[in-house]
Amino acid sequence: MAPSQLGCFLKSDPSLAYPDLQWHVQPLSLDSFASPLHDFPGITAAVCNLRPTSRGYVKCKGRDVRDGVEINNNYLQTSHDRSVAAIGLRMTRDIVTKGMKEYEPVEVLPGGEYVSDTELADAATRVGTSIFHPVGTCKMGSEDDKMSVVDDELRVIGVKNCRVVDASIMPSICSGNTNTPTM
């Protein structure tokens, strides 16, 4: 069974043509997926910005493959992303407090004391995490383009018999999970 038993898509701004927020709701309570379950009953309602404007990078640390890579996600580095994070957290509170009122929900993270847009965006930088759907790390292009990793048939440039067939070649993230468009 998948951990997320409920999901929904909504707009952070009614003027948008399509939803830009996605919720994943799990029938369990925890601080993060790397931590143990809380010792009280609860749910985890996680909201995700589907069209972030912040851009990170992956770059080689050296010419030798054993040198590894440097990964900088740059989460919530633009004012747009910080605003959407605050709106998403505020919408989550509204959905849970109104929709589950009879159960008297208590917010654990980020915590009810965070109210302003700045406080909520700062809290999102502390409690936010990836939902494991990165894209845009392998540029598709021609051998003439030094930034290209794969050609238009997904062959790794300069490496025989090797292809990249995953979401890393998508130039920007789709509005939802990456599995189906990758297939």
mmCIF file of C-alpha atoms in Angstrom:
data_model
loop_
_atom_site.group_PDB
_atom_site.id
_atom_site.type_symbol
_atom_site.label_atom_id
_atom_site.label_comp_id
_atom_site.label_asym_id
_atom_site.label_seq_id
_atom_site.Cartn_x
_atom_site.Cartn_y
_atom_site.Cartn_z
ATOM 1 C CA MET A 1 0.000 0.000 0.000
ATOM 2 C CA ALA A 2 1.321 3.441 -0.881
ATOM 3 C CA PRO A 3 1.896 5.783 2.064
ATOM 4 C CA SER A 4 -0.342 8.496 0.594
ATOM 5 C CA GLN A 5 -3.948 7.380 0.777
ATOM 6 C CA LEU A 6 -5.445 10.697 -0.265
ATOM 7 C CA GLY A 7 -4.397 13.430 -2.635
ATOM 8 C CA CYS A 8 -5.824 16.552 -4.180
ATOM 9 C CA PHE A 9 -4.891 19.392 -6.514
ATOM 10 C CA LEU A 10 -5.812 23.044 -5.909
ATOM 11 C CA LYS A 11 -4.777 26.508 -7.074
ATOM 12 C CA SER A 12 -2.779 28.843 -4.825
ATOM 13 C CA ASP A 13 -4.284 31.705 -6.845
ATOM 14 C CA PRO A 14 -7.758 31.525 -8.441
ATOM 15 C CA SER A 15 -6.485 33.343 -11.544
ATOM 16 C CA LEU A 16 -4.246 30.389 -12.488
ATOM 17 C CA ALA A 17 -5.389 28.222 -15.390
ATOM 18 C CA TYR A 18 -4.378 24.979 -13.641
ATOM 19 C CA PRO A 19 -3.733 23.817 -10.078
ATOM 20 C CA ASP A 20 -0.212 24.482 -8.803
ATOM 21 C CA LEU A 21 -0.521 22.697 -5.454
ATOM 22 C CA GLN A 22 -0.757 18.978 -4.709
ATOM 23 C CA TRP A 23 -1.468 17.358 -1.347
ATOM 24 C CA HIS A 24 -0.323 13.945 -0.207
ATOM 25 C CA VAL A 25 -2.151 12.766 2.904
ATOM 26 C CA GLN A 26 -0.933 9.801 4.916
ATOM 27 C CA PRO A 27 -2.889 7.998 7.670
ATOM 28 C CA LEU A 28 0.044 8.371 10.057
ATOM 29 C CA SER A 29 1.868 11.104 11.898
ATOM 30 C CA LEU A 30 5.619 11.698 11.747
ATOM 31 C CA ASP A 31 8.090 14.577 11.525
ATOM 32 C CA SER A 32 9.708 13.257 8.330
ATOM 33 C CA PHE A 33 9.942 10.001 6.413
ATOM 34 C CA ALA A 34 13.338 9.392 8.036
ATOM 35 C CA SER A 35 11.888 9.607 11.551
ATOM 36 C CA PRO A 36 9.733 7.219 13.604
ATOM 37 C CA LEU A 37 5.971 7.474 13.876
ATOM 38 C CA HIS A 38 4.591 9.721 16.601
ATOM 39 C CA ASP A 39 3.150 7.955 19.629
ATOM 40 C CA PHE A 40 -0.269 9.558 19.097
ATOM 41 C CA PRO A 41 -2.923 9.099 16.393
ATOM 42 C CA GLY A 42 -2.779 11.537 13.525
ATOM 43 C CA ILE A 43 -2.362 12.249 9.831
ATOM 44 C CA THR A 44 0.337 13.895 7.766
ATOM 45 C CA ALA A 45 -0.972 16.375 5.192
ATOM 46 C CA ALA A 46 1.910 17.460 2.974
ATOM 47 C CA VAL A 47 1.494 20.181 0.342
ATOM 48 C CA CYS A 48 3.722 20.494 -2.713
ATOM 49 C CA ASN A 49 4.321 23.402 -5.112
ATOM 50 C CA LEU A 50 3.948 21.817 -8.551
ATOM 51 C CA ARG A 51 5.612 24.626 -10.460
ATOM 52 C CA PRO A 52 8.507 25.956 -8.404
ATOM 53 C CA THR A 53 10.585 28.784 -9.841
ATOM 54 C CA SER A 54 13.672 28.123 -7.698
ATOM 55 C CA ARG A 55 16.378 26.276 -9.594
ATOM 56 C CA GLY A 56 19.049 24.057 -8.142
ATOM 57 C CA TYR A 57 21.936 22.284 -9.751
ATOM 58 C CA VAL A 58 23.987 19.107 -9.884
ATOM 59 C CA LYS A 59 27.624 19.501 -10.868
ATOM 60 C CA CYS A 60 30.711 17.324 -10.894
ATOM 61 C CA LYS A 61 33.205 18.009 -8.108
ATOM 62 C CA GLY A 62 36.073 17.042 -10.390
ATOM 63 C CA ARG A 63 37.019 15.210 -13.555
ATOM 64 C CA ASP A 64 37.274 11.831 -11.795
ATOM 65 C CA VAL A 65 33.940 10.008 -11.285
ATOM 66 C CA ARG A 66 35.092 9.093 -7.752
ATOM 67 C CA ASP A 67 35.061 12.788 -6.837
ATOM 68 C CA GLY A 68 31.274 12.639 -6.723
ATOM 69 C CA VAL A 69 28.831 15.447 -7.343
ATOM 70 C CA GLU A 70 27.631 18.561 -5.581
ATOM 71 C CA ILE A 71 23.855 18.809 -5.292
ATOM 72 C CA ASN A 72 22.216 22.104 -4.356
ATOM 73 C CA ASN A 73 18.416 21.983 -4.457
ATOM 74 C CA ASN A 74 17.948 25.712 -3.773
ATOM 75 C CA TYR A 75 14.488 25.044 -2.365
ATOM 76 C CA LEU A 76 12.350 28.127 -1.680
ATOM 77 C CA GLN A 77 14.919 30.584 -3.020
ATOM 78 C CA THR A 78 12.486 32.760 -4.968
ATOM 79 C CA SER A 79 9.828 35.059 -3.521
ATOM 80 C CA HIS A 80 7.237 33.235 -5.658
ATOM 81 C CA ASP A 81 8.070 29.856 -4.113
ATOM 82 C CA ARG A 82 8.093 31.299 -0.588
ATOM 83 C CA SER A 83 4.677 32.884 -1.208
ATOM 84 C CA VAL A 84 3.219 29.640 -2.595
ATOM 85 C CA ALA A 85 4.635 27.728 0.405
ATOM 86 C CA ALA A 86 2.914 30.101 2.840
ATOM 87 C CA ILE A 87 -0.362 29.903 0.904
ATOM 88 C CA GLY A 88 -0.161 26.100 0.751
ATOM 89 C CA LEU A 89 0.425 25.790 4.503
ATOM 90 C CA ARG A 90 -2.421 28.197 5.214
ATOM 91 C CA MET A 91 -4.748 26.225 2.887
ATOM 92 C CA THR A 92 -3.725 22.969 4.605
ATOM 93 C CA ARG A 93 -4.664 24.441 7.977
ATOM 94 C CA ASP A 94 -8.017 25.570 6.612
ATOM 95 C CA ILE A 95 -8.809 22.175 5.052
ATOM 96 C CA VAL A 96 -7.853 20.205 8.171
ATOM 97 C CA THR A 97 -9.391 22.499 10.804
ATOM 98 C CA LYS A 98 -12.701 22.836 8.941
ATOM 99 C CA GLY A 99 -12.893 19.338 7.465
ATOM 100 C CA MET A 100 -11.880 17.502 10.629
ATOM 101 C CA LYS A 101 -13.346 19.902 13.203
ATOM 102 C CA GLU A 102 -15.183 17.151 15.106
ATOM 103 C CA TYR A 103 -11.832 15.435 15.815
ATOM 104 C CA GLU A 104 -10.301 18.615 17.281
ATOM 105 C CA PRO A 105 -7.086 18.483 15.210
ATOM 106 C CA VAL A 106 -3.871 19.871 16.690
ATOM 107 C CA GLU A 107 -1.131 21.072 14.352
ATOM 108 C CA VAL A 108 2.297 19.619 15.124
ATOM 109 C CA LEU A 109 4.369 20.920 12.204
ATOM 110 C CA PRO A 110 5.121 23.613 11.371
ATOM 111 C CA GLY A 111 3.116 24.743 14.425
ATOM 112 C CA GLY A 112 0.194 27.081 14.948
ATOM 113 C CA GLU A 113 2.452 29.862 16.235
ATOM 114 C CA TYR A 114 3.595 30.580 12.651
ATOM 115 C CA VAL A 115 1.045 32.968 11.176
ATOM 116 C CA SER A 116 2.549 35.566 8.822
ATOM 117 C CA ASP A 117 3.664 34.771 5.270
ATOM 118 C CA THR A 118 7.296 35.241 6.316
ATOM 119 C CA GLU A 119 6.929 32.965 9.352
ATOM 120 C CA LEU A 120 5.204 30.261 7.287
ATOM 121 C CA ALA A 121 7.779 30.457 4.471
ATOM 122 C CA ASP A 122 10.629 30.269 7.002
ATOM 123 C CA ALA A 123 8.930 27.287 8.666
ATOM 124 C CA ALA A 124 8.600 25.608 5.257
ATOM 125 C CA THR A 125 12.371 25.872 4.782
ATOM 126 C CA ARG A 126 12.841 24.011 8.086
ATOM 127 C CA VAL A 127 10.233 21.262 7.708
ATOM 128 C CA GLY A 128 9.985 20.967 3.912
ATOM 129 C CA THR A 129 11.549 18.162 1.940
ATOM 130 C CA SER A 130 11.679 16.728 -1.547
ATOM 131 C CA ILE A 131 8.922 14.448 -2.758
ATOM 132 C CA PHE A 132 11.445 12.552 -4.852
ATOM 133 C CA HIS A 133 10.429 13.816 -8.307
ATOM 134 C CA PRO A 134 13.387 15.892 -9.498
ATOM 135 C CA VAL A 135 13.570 16.905 -13.146
ATOM 136 C CA GLY A 136 15.750 18.997 -15.405
ATOM 137 C CA THR A 137 19.188 17.620 -14.536
ATOM 138 C CA CYS A 138 20.014 16.159 -17.982
ATOM 139 C CA LYS A 139 19.594 18.605 -20.838
ATOM 140 C CA MET A 140 18.506 17.148 -24.158
ATOM 141 C CA GLY A 141 20.228 18.609 -27.192
ATOM 142 C CA SER A 142 22.947 18.100 -29.778
ATOM 143 C CA GLU A 143 26.580 17.064 -29.517
ATOM 144 C CA ASP A 144 27.502 20.678 -30.376
ATOM 145 C CA ASP A 145 25.890 21.932 -27.142
ATOM 146 C CA LYS A 146 28.358 21.454 -24.272
ATOM 147 C CA MET A 147 25.476 21.541 -21.739
ATOM 148 C CA SER A 148 23.576 18.659 -23.393
ATOM 149 C CA VAL A 149 23.712 15.270 -21.717
ATOM 150 C CA VAL A 150 21.475 13.281 -24.079
ATOM 151 C CA ASP A 151 20.446 13.546 -27.730
ATOM 152 C CA ASP A 152 16.854 13.487 -29.023
ATOM 153 C CA GLU A 153 16.781 9.687 -28.741
ATOM 154 C CA LEU A 154 17.884 9.810 -25.073
ATOM 155 C CA ARG A 155 21.369 8.463 -25.872
ATOM 156 C CA VAL A 156 24.046 9.764 -23.500
ATOM 157 C CA ILE A 157 26.333 11.934 -25.616
ATOM 158 C CA GLY A 158 29.832 10.463 -25.803
ATOM 159 C CA VAL A 159 28.905 7.127 -24.197
ATOM 160 C CA LYS A 160 28.030 4.116 -26.351
ATOM 161 C CA ASN A 161 25.005 1.941 -25.536
ATOM 162 C CA CYS A 162 23.780 4.120 -22.677
ATOM 163 C CA ARG A 163 20.468 5.978 -22.445
ATOM 164 C CA VAL A 164 18.759 8.087 -19.821
ATOM 165 C CA VAL A 165 15.075 7.207 -19.567
ATOM 166 C CA ASP A 166 13.725 9.032 -16.564
ATOM 167 C CA ALA A 167 12.325 12.410 -15.552
ATOM 168 C CA SER A 168 15.762 14.030 -15.422
ATOM 169 C CA ILE A 169 15.456 14.908 -19.133
ATOM 170 C CA MET A 170 12.189 16.840 -18.653
ATOM 171 C CA PRO A 171 13.037 20.566 -18.883
ATOM 172 C CA SER A 172 10.459 21.426 -16.209
ATOM 173 C CA ILE A 173 8.297 19.446 -13.827
ATOM 174 C CA CYS A 174 4.809 18.404 -14.868
ATOM 175 C CA SER A 175 1.851 19.304 -12.674
ATOM 176 C CA GLY A 176 1.690 16.066 -10.721
ATOM 177 C CA ASN A 177 3.718 12.919 -10.419
ATOM 178 C CA THR A 178 6.444 12.219 -13.004
ATOM 179 C CA ASN A 179 5.921 8.458 -13.442
ATOM 180 C CA THR A 180 3.262 8.441 -16.174
ATOM 181 C CA PRO A 181 4.803 11.104 -18.439
ATOM 182 C CA THR A 182 8.170 9.355 -18.150
ATOM 183 C CA MET A 183 6.672 6.076 -19.340
#
